[in-house]
mmCIF file of C-alpha atoms and ligand atoms in Angstrom:
data_model
loop_
_atom_site.group_PDB
_atom_site.id
_atom_site.type_symbol
_atom_site.label_atom_id
_atom_site.label_comp_id
_atom_site.label_asym_id
_atom_site.label_seq_id
_atom_site.Cartn_x
_atom_site.Cartn_y
_atom_site.Cartn_z
ATOM 1 C CA MET A 180 20.087 129.116 -34.071
ATOM 2 C CA PRO A 181 23.224 126.539 -34.033
ATOM 3 C CA GLU A 182 21.751 122.607 -33.829
ATOM 4 C CA ILE A 183 23.307 122.484 -29.436
ATOM 5 C CA LEU A 184 21.487 125.913 -28.046
ATOM 6 C CA ASP A 185 18.164 123.914 -30.247
ATOM 7 C CA GLN A 186 19.149 120.748 -28.543
ATOM 8 C CA ALA A 187 19.477 122.728 -25.052
ATOM 9 C CA ARG A 188 16.020 125.058 -25.519
ATOM 10 C CA ASP A 189 15.065 121.407 -25.926
ATOM 11 C CA GLN A 190 16.836 119.161 -22.672
ATOM 12 C CA VAL A 191 17.868 121.879 -20.829
ATOM 13 C CA LEU A 192 15.044 123.864 -20.310
ATOM 14 C CA HIS A 193 12.017 122.183 -21.457
ATOM 15 C CA ASN A 194 13.240 118.940 -19.721
ATOM 16 C CA GLY A 195 16.024 120.478 -16.615
ATOM 17 C CA VAL A 196 18.139 118.369 -18.121
ATOM 18 C CA GLY A 197 22.162 119.655 -18.004
ATOM 19 C CA LEU A 198 23.622 119.759 -21.102
ATOM 20 C CA ASP A 199 26.319 116.257 -21.059
ATOM 21 C CA GLU A 200 29.947 117.382 -21.765
ATOM 22 C CA ALA A 201 30.072 117.228 -25.343
ATOM 23 C CA GLY A 202 27.411 119.664 -25.318
ATOM 24 C CA VAL A 203 29.244 122.149 -22.553
ATOM 25 C CA LEU A 204 31.950 121.662 -25.195
ATOM 26 C CA ALA A 205 29.231 122.904 -28.336
ATOM 27 C CA VAL A 206 28.033 125.874 -26.353
ATOM 28 C CA LEU A 207 32.012 127.486 -25.400
ATOM 29 C CA ASN A 208 32.854 126.684 -29.034
ATOM 30 C CA LEU A 209 30.235 128.809 -29.977
ATOM 31 C CA PRO A 210 31.106 131.547 -32.041
ATOM 32 C CA ASP A 211 31.294 135.205 -30.767
ATOM 33 C CA GLU A 212 27.970 136.130 -33.024
ATOM 34 C CA HIS A 213 25.680 133.084 -30.924
ATOM 35 C CA LEU A 214 26.683 134.915 -27.764
ATOM 36 C CA SER A 215 23.820 136.763 -26.627
ATOM 37 C CA ALA A 216 21.310 134.348 -27.934
ATOM 38 C CA THR A 217 23.465 131.897 -25.987
ATOM 39 C CA LEU A 218 22.912 134.160 -22.853
ATOM 40 C CA GLN A 219 19.440 134.735 -23.560
ATOM 41 C CA LEU A 220 19.124 130.893 -23.818
ATOM 42 C CA ALA A 221 20.567 130.343 -19.916
ATOM 43 C CA HIS A 222 19.067 133.711 -18.467
ATOM 44 C CA GLU A 223 16.134 131.308 -19.682
ATOM 45 C CA VAL A 224 16.471 128.556 -18.176
ATOM 46 C CA ARG A 225 18.004 130.380 -15.094
ATOM 47 C CA MET A 226 14.277 131.931 -14.130
ATOM 48 C CA ARG A 227 12.489 128.820 -15.513
ATOM 49 C CA TRP A 228 14.506 126.243 -12.711
ATOM 50 C CA CYS A 229 15.753 128.847 -10.120
ATOM 51 C CA GLY A 230 13.472 131.674 -10.288
ATOM 52 C CA PRO A 231 14.432 135.214 -10.906
ATOM 53 C CA GLU A 232 15.021 136.190 -7.011
ATOM 54 C CA VAL A 233 19.205 136.394 -6.442
ATOM 55 C CA GLU A 234 21.454 135.198 -4.033
ATOM 56 C CA VAL A 235 23.681 137.778 -1.986
ATOM 57 C CA GLU A 236 26.419 136.495 0.104
ATOM 58 C CA GLY A 237 29.625 137.733 2.199
ATOM 59 C CA ILE A 238 32.300 136.048 2.761
ATOM 60 C CA VAL A 239 35.143 136.102 5.933
ATOM 61 C CA SER A 240 39.013 135.101 6.452
ATOM 62 C CA LEU A 241 39.260 133.525 9.600
ATOM 63 C CA LYS A 242 42.524 132.297 9.411
ATOM 64 C CA THR A 243 44.435 134.250 6.188
ATOM 65 C CA GLY A 244 47.448 133.069 4.866
ATOM 66 C CA GLY A 245 49.894 130.792 6.285
ATOM 67 C CA CYS A 246 49.078 127.975 4.290
ATOM 68 C CA PRO A 247 50.309 124.675 3.506
ATOM 69 C CA GLU A 248 49.347 124.046 0.207
ATOM 70 C CA ASP A 249 50.105 125.263 -2.749
ATOM 71 C CA CYS A 250 47.356 125.861 -5.118
ATOM 72 C CA HIS A 251 49.055 127.820 -8.209
ATOM 73 C CA PHE A 252 46.284 130.250 -7.940
ATOM 74 C CA CYS A 253 46.726 131.110 -4.310
ATOM 75 C CA SER A 254 48.453 134.454 -2.762
ATOM 76 C CA GLN A 255 48.002 132.405 1.221
ATOM 77 C CA SER A 256 49.971 129.705 -0.082
ATOM 78 C CA GLY A 257 53.091 129.738 3.013
ATOM 79 C CA LEU A 258 55.343 128.339 -0.074
ATOM 80 C CA PHE A 259 55.371 131.108 -2.582
ATOM 81 C CA THR A 260 57.012 134.830 -2.207
ATOM 82 C CA SER A 261 53.254 136.302 -1.843
ATOM 83 C CA PRO A 262 52.966 139.920 0.151
ATOM 84 C CA VAL A 263 50.234 138.063 1.878
ATOM 85 C CA ARG A 264 50.974 137.674 5.969
ATOM 86 C CA SER A 265 49.577 135.451 7.974
ATOM 87 C CA VAL A 266 46.913 137.108 10.396
ATOM 88 C CA TRP A 267 44.051 135.099 12.708
ATOM 89 C CA LEU A 268 40.888 137.645 13.022
ATOM 90 C CA ASP A 269 39.430 137.735 16.685
ATOM 91 C CA ILE A 270 35.427 137.059 17.474
ATOM 92 C CA PRO A 271 34.067 140.069 17.932
ATOM 93 C CA SER A 272 35.112 141.400 14.171
ATOM 94 C CA LEU A 273 34.147 137.909 12.750
ATOM 95 C CA VAL A 274 31.032 138.926 14.547
ATOM 96 C CA GLN A 275 30.808 142.167 13.310
ATOM 97 C CA ALA A 276 31.655 141.265 10.050
ATOM 98 C CA ALA A 277 28.382 139.209 9.910
ATOM 99 C CA LYS A 278 26.501 142.719 10.995
ATOM 100 C CA GLN A 279 28.009 143.959 7.890
ATOM 101 C CA THR A 280 27.175 141.200 5.943
ATOM 102 C CA ALA A 281 24.020 141.185 6.752
ATOM 103 C CA ALA A 282 22.713 144.629 6.752
ATOM 104 C CA THR A 283 23.030 144.277 2.855
ATOM 105 C CA GLY A 284 20.035 142.287 2.695
ATOM 106 C CA ALA A 285 22.346 139.569 2.545
ATOM 107 C CA THR A 286 21.406 135.738 3.886
ATOM 108 C CA GLU A 287 24.850 134.053 3.288
ATOM 109 C CA PHE A 288 27.806 134.004 5.749
ATOM 110 C CA CYS A 289 30.855 132.413 4.838
ATOM 111 C CA ILE A 290 33.394 132.122 7.244
ATOM 112 C CA VAL A 291 36.919 130.928 5.457
ATOM 113 C CA ALA A 292 40.420 130.127 6.446
ATOM 114 C CA ALA A 293 43.497 129.393 4.653
ATOM 115 C CA VAL A 294 43.935 125.914 5.734
ATOM 116 C CA ARG A 295 44.888 122.400 4.612
ATOM 117 C CA GLY A 296 42.117 121.282 7.038
ATOM 118 C CA PRO A 297 41.023 121.933 10.388
ATOM 119 C CA ASP A 298 43.122 121.558 13.705
ATOM 120 C CA ASP A 299 41.784 122.353 16.647
ATOM 121 C CA ARG A 300 42.675 125.919 17.667
ATOM 122 C CA LEU A 301 41.181 126.744 14.456
ATOM 123 C CA MET A 302 37.413 124.465 15.328
ATOM 124 C CA LYS A 303 37.650 125.684 19.042
ATOM 125 C CA GLN A 304 37.619 129.579 17.155
ATOM 126 C CA MET A 305 34.674 128.003 14.558
ATOM 127 C CA ARG A 306 32.330 127.220 17.401
ATOM 128 C CA GLU A 307 33.035 130.314 19.556
ATOM 129 C CA GLY A 308 32.202 132.200 15.976
ATOM 130 C CA VAL A 309 29.562 130.430 15.215
ATOM 131 C CA ALA A 310 27.538 130.796 18.362
ATOM 132 C CA ALA A 311 28.415 134.545 18.672
ATOM 133 C CA ILE A 312 26.954 135.617 15.486
ATOM 134 C CA LYS A 313 23.726 132.654 15.835
ATOM 135 C CA ALA A 314 23.496 134.441 19.591
ATOM 136 C CA GLU A 315 23.290 138.069 17.314
ATOM 137 C CA VAL A 316 23.272 138.410 13.793
ATOM 138 C CA ASP A 317 20.342 136.907 11.010
ATOM 139 C CA ILE A 318 22.193 135.338 9.074
ATOM 140 C CA GLN A 319 22.901 131.553 7.384
ATOM 141 C CA VAL A 320 26.509 130.409 8.092
ATOM 142 C CA ALA A 321 28.188 128.607 5.632
ATOM 143 C CA ALA A 322 32.420 127.596 6.181
ATOM 144 C CA SER A 323 35.160 126.901 4.165
ATOM 145 C CA LEU A 324 38.058 125.218 6.266
ATOM 146 C CA GLY A 325 39.702 122.867 3.512
ATOM 147 C CA MET A 326 39.660 119.331 3.502
ATOM 148 C CA LEU A 327 37.376 117.446 6.535
ATOM 149 C CA THR A 328 37.755 114.733 8.636
ATOM 150 C CA GLN A 329 34.057 112.849 9.624
ATOM 151 C CA GLU A 330 34.450 113.825 13.189
ATOM 152 C CA GLN A 331 35.134 117.408 12.232
ATOM 153 C CA VAL A 332 31.828 117.225 9.893
ATOM 154 C CA ASP A 333 29.883 116.110 12.551
ATOM 155 C CA GLU A 334 30.872 119.359 14.772
ATOM 156 C CA LEU A 335 30.346 121.372 12.074
ATOM 157 C CA VAL A 336 26.453 119.561 11.779
ATOM 158 C CA ASP A 337 26.620 120.529 15.453
ATOM 159 C CA MET A 338 27.130 124.025 14.818
ATOM 160 C CA GLY A 339 24.524 124.921 13.219
ATOM 161 C CA VAL A 340 26.946 125.949 9.492
ATOM 162 C CA HIS A 341 23.976 124.822 6.957
ATOM 163 C CA ARG A 342 26.613 124.529 4.031
ATOM 164 C CA TYR A 343 30.456 124.148 3.001
ATOM 165 C CA ASN A 344 31.717 125.406 0.738
ATOM 166 C CA HIS A 345 35.400 123.246 -0.766
ATOM 167 C CA ASN A 346 36.175 123.895 -4.136
ATOM 168 C CA LEU A 347 37.118 121.269 -7.087
ATOM 169 C CA GLU A 348 38.823 123.960 -7.824
ATOM 170 C CA THR A 349 39.470 123.150 -11.726
ATOM 171 C CA CYS A 350 38.471 119.805 -13.567
ATOM 172 C CA ARG A 351 40.332 115.804 -12.842
ATOM 173 C CA SER A 352 43.142 116.139 -15.672
ATOM 174 C CA TYR A 353 44.018 119.717 -15.193
ATOM 175 C CA PHE A 354 44.188 119.634 -10.896
ATOM 176 C CA PRO A 355 47.650 118.253 -10.860
ATOM 177 C CA ASN A 356 49.364 121.286 -12.863
ATOM 178 C CA VAL A 357 47.515 123.458 -10.200
ATOM 179 C CA VAL A 358 47.838 121.860 -7.030
ATOM 180 C CA THR A 359 50.671 119.156 -5.942
ATOM 181 C CA THR A 360 49.618 119.197 -2.438
ATOM 182 C CA HIS A 361 46.724 116.732 -2.744
ATOM 183 C CA SER A 362 45.044 115.234 -5.275
ATOM 184 C CA TRP A 363 41.006 115.883 -6.487
ATOM 185 C CA GLU A 364 40.635 113.093 -5.055
ATOM 186 C CA GLU A 365 40.802 114.343 -1.790
ATOM 187 C CA ARG A 366 38.338 116.925 -2.170
ATOM 188 C CA TRP A 367 35.418 114.773 -3.761
ATOM 189 C CA GLU A 368 36.348 112.815 -0.648
ATOM 190 C CA THR A 369 35.865 115.830 1.647
ATOM 191 C CA LEU A 370 32.786 116.583 -0.460
ATOM 192 C CA ARG A 371 30.970 113.066 -0.676
ATOM 193 C CA MET A 372 30.867 113.538 3.660
ATOM 194 C CA VAL A 373 29.518 116.684 3.185
ATOM 195 C CA ARG A 374 26.569 115.952 1.863
ATOM 196 C CA GLU A 375 26.326 112.396 2.942
ATOM 197 C CA SER A 376 25.964 114.940 6.275
ATOM 198 C CA GLY A 377 23.052 117.153 4.992
ATOM 199 C CA MET A 378 25.040 120.265 4.514
ATOM 200 C CA GLU A 379 24.539 121.676 1.663
ATOM 201 C CA VAL A 380 26.874 120.895 -1.177
ATOM 202 C CA CYS A 381 29.351 124.805 -2.198
ATOM 203 C CA CYS A 382 31.449 123.046 -5.034
ATOM 204 C CA GLY A 383 33.111 125.821 -7.773
ATOM 205 C CA GLY A 384 36.348 126.824 -9.249
ATOM 206 C CA ILE A 385 38.434 129.599 -11.221
ATOM 207 C CA LEU A 386 38.442 130.223 -14.583
ATOM 208 C CA GLY A 387 41.819 130.606 -16.268
ATOM 209 C CA LEU A 388 44.179 128.764 -14.454
ATOM 210 C CA GLY A 389 45.268 128.075 -17.838
ATOM 211 C CA GLU A 390 43.193 124.731 -19.043
ATOM 212 C CA THR A 391 41.853 124.093 -22.454
ATOM 213 C CA VAL A 392 38.055 124.579 -23.673
ATOM 214 C CA GLU A 393 37.834 120.609 -23.510
ATOM 215 C CA GLN A 394 38.764 121.025 -19.763
ATOM 216 C CA ARG A 395 36.571 122.980 -18.821
ATOM 217 C CA ALA A 396 33.855 121.723 -20.247
ATOM 218 C CA GLU A 397 35.078 118.327 -18.289
ATOM 219 C CA PHE A 398 34.786 120.010 -15.164
ATOM 220 C CA ALA A 399 31.244 121.831 -15.836
ATOM 221 C CA ALA A 400 29.941 117.939 -16.094
ATOM 222 C CA GLN A 401 32.516 116.746 -13.097
ATOM 223 C CA LEU A 402 30.357 119.658 -10.866
ATOM 224 C CA ALA A 403 27.332 118.200 -12.461
ATOM 225 C CA GLU A 404 28.079 114.955 -11.684
ATOM 226 C CA LEU A 405 28.518 116.137 -7.918
ATOM 227 C CA ASP A 406 24.778 118.115 -8.595
ATOM 228 C CA PRO A 407 25.811 120.617 -5.829
ATOM 229 C CA HIS A 408 23.684 123.231 -3.898
ATOM 230 C CA GLU A 409 25.349 125.955 -5.412
ATOM 231 C CA VAL A 410 28.662 126.697 -7.663
ATOM 232 C CA PRO A 411 30.715 129.674 -6.630
ATOM 233 C CA LEU A 412 32.465 130.814 -10.967
ATOM 234 C CA ASN A 413 35.930 132.515 -10.340
ATOM 235 C CA PHE A 414 37.834 134.042 -12.845
ATOM 236 C CA LEU A 415 41.617 133.984 -12.053
ATOM 237 C CA ASN A 416 42.534 137.095 -10.809
ATOM 238 C CA PRO A 417 46.040 136.936 -11.172
ATOM 239 C CA ARG A 418 48.472 136.755 -7.611
ATOM 240 C CA PRO A 419 51.581 139.031 -7.369
ATOM 241 C CA GLY A 420 54.538 136.155 -6.562
ATOM 242 C CA THR A 421 52.690 133.409 -7.288
ATOM 243 C CA PRO A 422 52.949 130.801 -9.923
ATOM 244 C CA LEU A 423 49.985 132.015 -11.802
ATOM 245 C CA GLY A 424 50.988 135.675 -11.372
ATOM 246 C CA ASP A 425 51.667 136.295 -14.524
ATOM 247 C CA ARG A 426 48.934 134.621 -16.546
ATOM 248 C CA PRO A 427 46.621 136.268 -18.578
ATOM 249 C CA VAL A 428 43.392 137.253 -17.357
ATOM 250 C CA VAL A 429 39.908 135.234 -18.972
ATOM 251 C CA GLU A 430 38.539 137.457 -21.999
ATOM 252 C CA GLY A 431 35.085 138.688 -20.935
ATOM 253 C CA ARG A 432 33.028 137.313 -23.961
ATOM 254 C CA ASP A 433 34.487 134.010 -23.086
ATOM 255 C CA ALA A 434 33.827 134.759 -18.944
ATOM 256 C CA LEU A 435 30.321 134.906 -20.218
ATOM 257 C CA ARG A 436 30.344 131.778 -22.802
ATOM 258 C CA ALA A 437 31.244 129.556 -19.509
ATOM 259 C CA ILE A 438 28.907 131.038 -17.055
ATOM 260 C CA ALA A 439 25.957 130.708 -20.226
ATOM 261 C CA ALA A 440 27.435 126.814 -20.558
ATOM 262 C CA PHE A 441 28.155 125.902 -16.408
ATOM 263 C CA ARG A 442 24.484 127.038 -16.218
ATOM 264 C CA LEU A 443 23.233 124.794 -19.433
ATOM 265 C CA ALA A 444 25.126 122.156 -17.650
ATOM 266 C CA MET A 445 23.624 122.966 -14.223
ATOM 267 C CA PRO A 446 19.895 124.578 -15.027
ATOM 268 C CA ARG A 447 18.935 124.176 -11.053
ATOM 269 C CA THR A 448 21.869 124.722 -8.718
ATOM 270 C CA ILE A 449 22.624 128.470 -7.160
ATOM 271 C CA LEU A 450 25.452 130.053 -9.815
ATOM 272 C CA ARG A 451 27.165 132.580 -7.692
ATOM 273 C CA TYR A 452 30.042 135.366 -9.524
ATOM 274 C CA ALA A 453 32.640 134.805 -7.101
ATOM 275 C CA GLY A 454 35.629 136.446 -7.360
ATOM 276 C CA GLY A 455 38.072 137.671 -10.132
ATOM 277 C CA ARG A 456 35.207 139.159 -11.983
ATOM 278 C CA GLU A 457 35.139 142.929 -11.458
ATOM 279 C CA ILE A 458 38.460 142.488 -13.508
ATOM 280 C CA THR A 459 37.563 139.893 -15.774
ATOM 281 C CA LEU A 460 34.332 141.929 -17.177
ATOM 282 C CA GLY A 461 33.925 144.529 -15.371
ATOM 283 C CA ASP A 462 30.611 146.472 -14.741
ATOM 284 C CA LEU A 463 28.424 145.959 -18.366
ATOM 285 C CA GLY A 464 30.126 142.108 -17.744
ATOM 286 C CA THR A 465 28.893 141.873 -14.536
ATOM 287 C CA ARG A 466 25.168 142.763 -15.499
ATOM 288 C CA ASP A 467 25.478 140.417 -18.802
ATOM 289 C CA GLY A 468 26.223 137.972 -16.145
ATOM 290 C CA LEU A 469 23.312 137.901 -14.528
ATOM 291 C CA LEU A 470 21.114 138.452 -17.392
ATOM 292 C CA GLY A 471 23.171 135.299 -18.654
ATOM 293 C CA GLY A 472 22.886 132.426 -15.816
ATOM 294 C CA ILE A 473 23.766 133.780 -12.848
ATOM 295 C CA ASN A 474 21.929 133.649 -9.485
ATOM 296 C CA ALA A 475 23.860 134.821 -7.144
ATOM 297 C CA VAL A 476 26.608 137.329 -5.832
ATOM 298 C CA ILE A 477 29.446 137.916 -3.231
ATOM 299 C CA VAL A 478 28.874 141.277 -1.958
ATOM 300 C CA GLY A 479 31.512 143.459 -0.563
ATOM 301 C CA ASN A 480 35.258 142.565 -0.292
ATOM 302 C CA TYR A 481 36.814 138.899 -1.130
ATOM 303 C CA LEU A 482 39.446 137.492 0.850
ATOM 304 C CA THR A 483 42.436 139.277 -0.172
ATOM 305 C CA THR A 484 40.904 141.125 -2.167
ATOM 306 C CA LEU A 485 38.433 144.128 -2.626
ATOM 307 C CA GLY A 486 35.149 143.813 -4.539
ATOM 308 C CA ARG A 487 32.719 146.568 -6.255
ATOM 309 C CA PRO A 488 30.884 148.080 -3.248
ATOM 310 C CA ALA A 489 28.204 146.022 -2.527
ATOM 311 C CA THR A 490 25.337 148.743 -3.364
ATOM 312 C CA ASP A 491 26.487 148.905 -6.760
ATOM 313 C CA ASP A 492 25.391 145.248 -6.836
ATOM 314 C CA LEU A 493 21.995 145.874 -5.089
ATOM 315 C CA LYS A 494 21.626 148.433 -7.160
ATOM 316 C CA LEU A 495 22.097 146.797 -10.259
ATOM 317 C CA LEU A 496 19.742 143.780 -9.109
ATOM 318 C CA ASP A 497 17.332 145.931 -8.925
ATOM 319 C CA GLU A 498 18.214 147.479 -11.788
ATOM 320 C CA LEU A 499 17.427 144.092 -13.302
ATOM 321 C CA LYS A 500 14.147 143.309 -11.409
ATOM 322 C CA MET A 501 15.847 140.794 -9.600
ATOM 323 C CA PRO A 502 14.438 140.313 -5.876
ATOM 324 C CA VAL A 503 17.281 139.598 -3.285
ATOM 325 C CA LYS A 504 16.367 136.254 -2.132
ATOM 326 C CA ALA A 505 14.791 136.730 1.880
ATOM 327 C CA LEU A 506 16.168 134.568 5.139
ATOM 328 C CA SER A 507 12.819 133.116 5.412
ATOM 329 C CA ALA A 508 12.989 131.422 1.740
ATOM 330 C CA THR A 509 15.896 130.071 2.543
ATOM 331 C CA LEU A 510 15.169 128.671 6.676
ATOM 332 C CA MET B 78 44.449 156.405 0.908
ATOM 333 C CA PRO B 79 47.751 158.262 0.571
ATOM 334 C CA ALA B 80 49.563 159.472 -2.562
ATOM 335 C CA VAL B 81 51.239 156.631 -3.628
ATOM 336 C CA ALA B 82 53.624 159.450 -4.948
ATOM 337 C CA ALA B 83 54.449 160.800 -1.314
ATOM 338 C CA GLN B 84 55.016 157.724 -0.461
ATOM 339 C CA THR B 85 58.732 156.329 0.226
ATOM 340 C CA TRP B 86 57.879 151.953 -0.720
ATOM 341 C CA CYS B 87 55.568 151.140 -3.110
ATOM 342 C CA ASP B 88 52.587 149.930 -0.582
ATOM 343 C CA ARG B 89 51.562 146.955 -3.692
ATOM 344 C CA CYS B 90 54.890 145.778 -4.370
ATOM 345 C CA GLY B 91 57.327 146.825 -1.835
ATOM 346 C CA GLU B 92 59.569 148.443 -3.893
ATOM 347 C CA ALA B 93 60.887 151.566 -3.053
ATOM 348 C CA ALA B 94 58.853 154.362 -4.306
ATOM 349 C CA ALA B 95 60.681 156.505 -6.475
ATOM 350 C CA SER B 96 62.593 154.001 -9.103
ATOM 351 C CA GLY B 97 60.472 152.787 -11.991
ATOM 352 C CA ALA B 98 56.475 152.787 -12.735
ATOM 353 C CA HIS B 99 53.824 152.039 -10.124
ATOM 354 C CA GLU B 100 51.102 152.875 -12.408
ATOM 355 C CA GLN B 101 49.711 149.200 -12.572
ATOM 356 C CA CYS B 102 50.854 149.011 -8.966
ATOM 357 C CA ALA B 103 48.331 152.315 -8.320
ATOM 358 C CA ALA B 104 45.367 151.075 -10.983
ATOM 359 C CA ALA B 105 45.291 147.250 -9.032
ATOM 360 C CA ARG B 106 45.406 148.953 -5.423
ATOM 361 C CA ALA B 107 42.010 150.163 -6.837
ATOM 362 C CA LEU B 108 40.733 146.341 -6.032
ATOM 363 C CA GLU B 109 43.514 145.780 -3.313
ATOM 364 C CA PRO B 110 44.356 146.184 0.252
ATOM 365 C CA PRO B 111 47.683 147.527 1.051
ATOM 366 C CA ARG B 112 50.216 144.997 1.326
ATOM 367 C CA TYR B 113 53.367 146.565 2.614
ATOM 368 C CA CYS B 114 54.137 149.893 5.078
ATOM 369 C CA ALA B 115 54.897 152.849 2.742
ATOM 370 C CA ARG B 116 57.497 153.929 5.373
ATOM 371 C CA CYS B 117 59.591 151.244 6.411
ATOM 372 C CA ARG B 118 58.637 148.676 3.637
ATOM 373 C CA ARG B 119 57.442 145.721 6.310
ATOM 374 C CA ARG B 120 55.239 143.457 5.308
ATOM 375 C CA MET B 121 52.003 144.528 6.884
ATOM 376 C CA LYS B 122 49.275 142.124 8.517
ATOM 377 C CA VAL B 123 45.925 142.864 6.215
ATOM 378 C CA GLN B 124 42.618 141.748 7.322
ATOM 379 C CA VAL B 125 40.397 142.017 4.362
ATOM 380 C CA LEU B 126 36.120 142.872 6.048
ATOM 381 C CA PRO B 127 33.880 142.059 3.866
ATOM 382 C CA ILE B 128 33.310 146.127 3.926
ATOM 383 C CA GLY B 129 36.997 148.132 4.278
ATOM 384 C CA TRP B 130 40.183 146.879 5.619
ATOM 385 C CA SER B 131 43.115 147.644 7.537
ATOM 386 C CA ALA B 132 46.452 146.740 7.437
ATOM 387 C CA ILE B 133 49.356 146.888 10.391
ATOM 388 C CA CYS B 134 52.743 147.850 10.421
ATOM 389 C CA VAL B 135 54.673 146.554 13.754
ATOM 390 C CA GLU B 136 56.445 149.882 13.425
ATOM 391 C CA HIS B 137 54.159 152.129 11.694
ATOM 392 C CA GLY B 138 50.667 151.290 13.146
ATOM 393 C CA GLU B 139 47.419 150.522 11.510
ATOM 394 C CA ILE B 140 45.905 152.353 8.691
ATOM 395 C CA ARG B 141 42.037 151.448 7.635
ATOM 396 C CA SER B 142 39.874 152.111 4.588
HETATM 397 S S1 SF4 C 677 43.898 125.215 0.262
HETATM 398 FE FE1 SF4 C 677 43.032 126.736 -0.285
HETATM 399 S S2 SF4 C 677 44.556 128.274 0.821
HETATM 400 FE FE2 SF4 C 677 45.225 126.823 0.982
HETATM 401 S S3 SF4 C 677 46.691 127.001 -1.109
HETATM 402 FE FE3 SF4 C 677 45.022 126.200 -1.530
HETATM 403 S S4 SF4 C 677 43.929 127.421 -2.147
HETATM 404 FE FE4 SF4 C 677 45.183 128.532 -0.825
HETATM 405 ZN ZN1 ZN C 678 54.740 149.057 -7.521
HETATM 406 ZN ZN1 ZN C 679 56.253 151.012 9.336
#
């Protein structure tokens, strides 16, 4: 057994203290022959500190495309020649999407908008939309609307949004290579306000943007410092027309190593499979990740791309004897 | 879902369906909604929902999964 795994067993599994940046890097650099032992340990850590439940979430795009920002991976930026056109979802369709999500057994419904930050029109749409969902559907509502002002944070709390997603996307040192229209620190500031408001903080990112292994470890350590309630882990799905459109997808075993390493950095967080897992990991890899530290999934489709059928994921969870987290347990 | 070969334009990349290879587009379409109208090549207004999607061409109307 490599020394780092012995150390992790003692420190993370037994004492609940996450690995630091150097420890995460050591895990990411482990050779393939130790991958299954690493996943096994990360799974034990997840079971010990989070339990067997899996949190299921659906996401929907309230406002798609036409974003003024230049995140190089994103097909919704209006600055690239992406084929994604700007479109708004109406409230009846939003409520319908929430109902479809709840019907899968999901307890989380996240409303997302492709914006730098909300304007009055978006906040008004949110107020009406969240109220309509709460009146008709038994599900917790989360939101992801970009950078917020303090007034907007307070308004979202008032609407009853219980969790706010704002991804740092990548580590601080690599961020300027990926986004030039705003800074990592601006994102951090929104996260700070969200945390102070009492909303749950959801913050993750995307692997495979061209960051080094060292920068992946840096990112895990920075997330651990933020200590979010939830960390959604995406793998780059290279989008036509974006600056990263020609990048290769992350190798399955590197993705799995990263899942385990992030779990060992953050033993108690909700570590969610988000976009890109279908192409990076496929069906078999999806299972390996759920047995390697993941304890939450986005089911169904993503914002501009499609996921595998929700029923496939639910069947897999059943096979793995991992119960879907119930609403009563989360309230 | 209509077969790519029967279309005038590739609904993923927007190039002529008859010119060039669109196998990669067809494979990618398993996990993507269409983006271009296969009849007129206009970019469509596409809404992805947790289950299903809809795509509207101003000229040729709506298709859904
Ligand atoms: S802010 Fe969000 S929607 Fe806008 S380009 Fe960046 S990732 Fe895409
Ligand atoms: Zn094509
Ligand atoms: Zn058309």
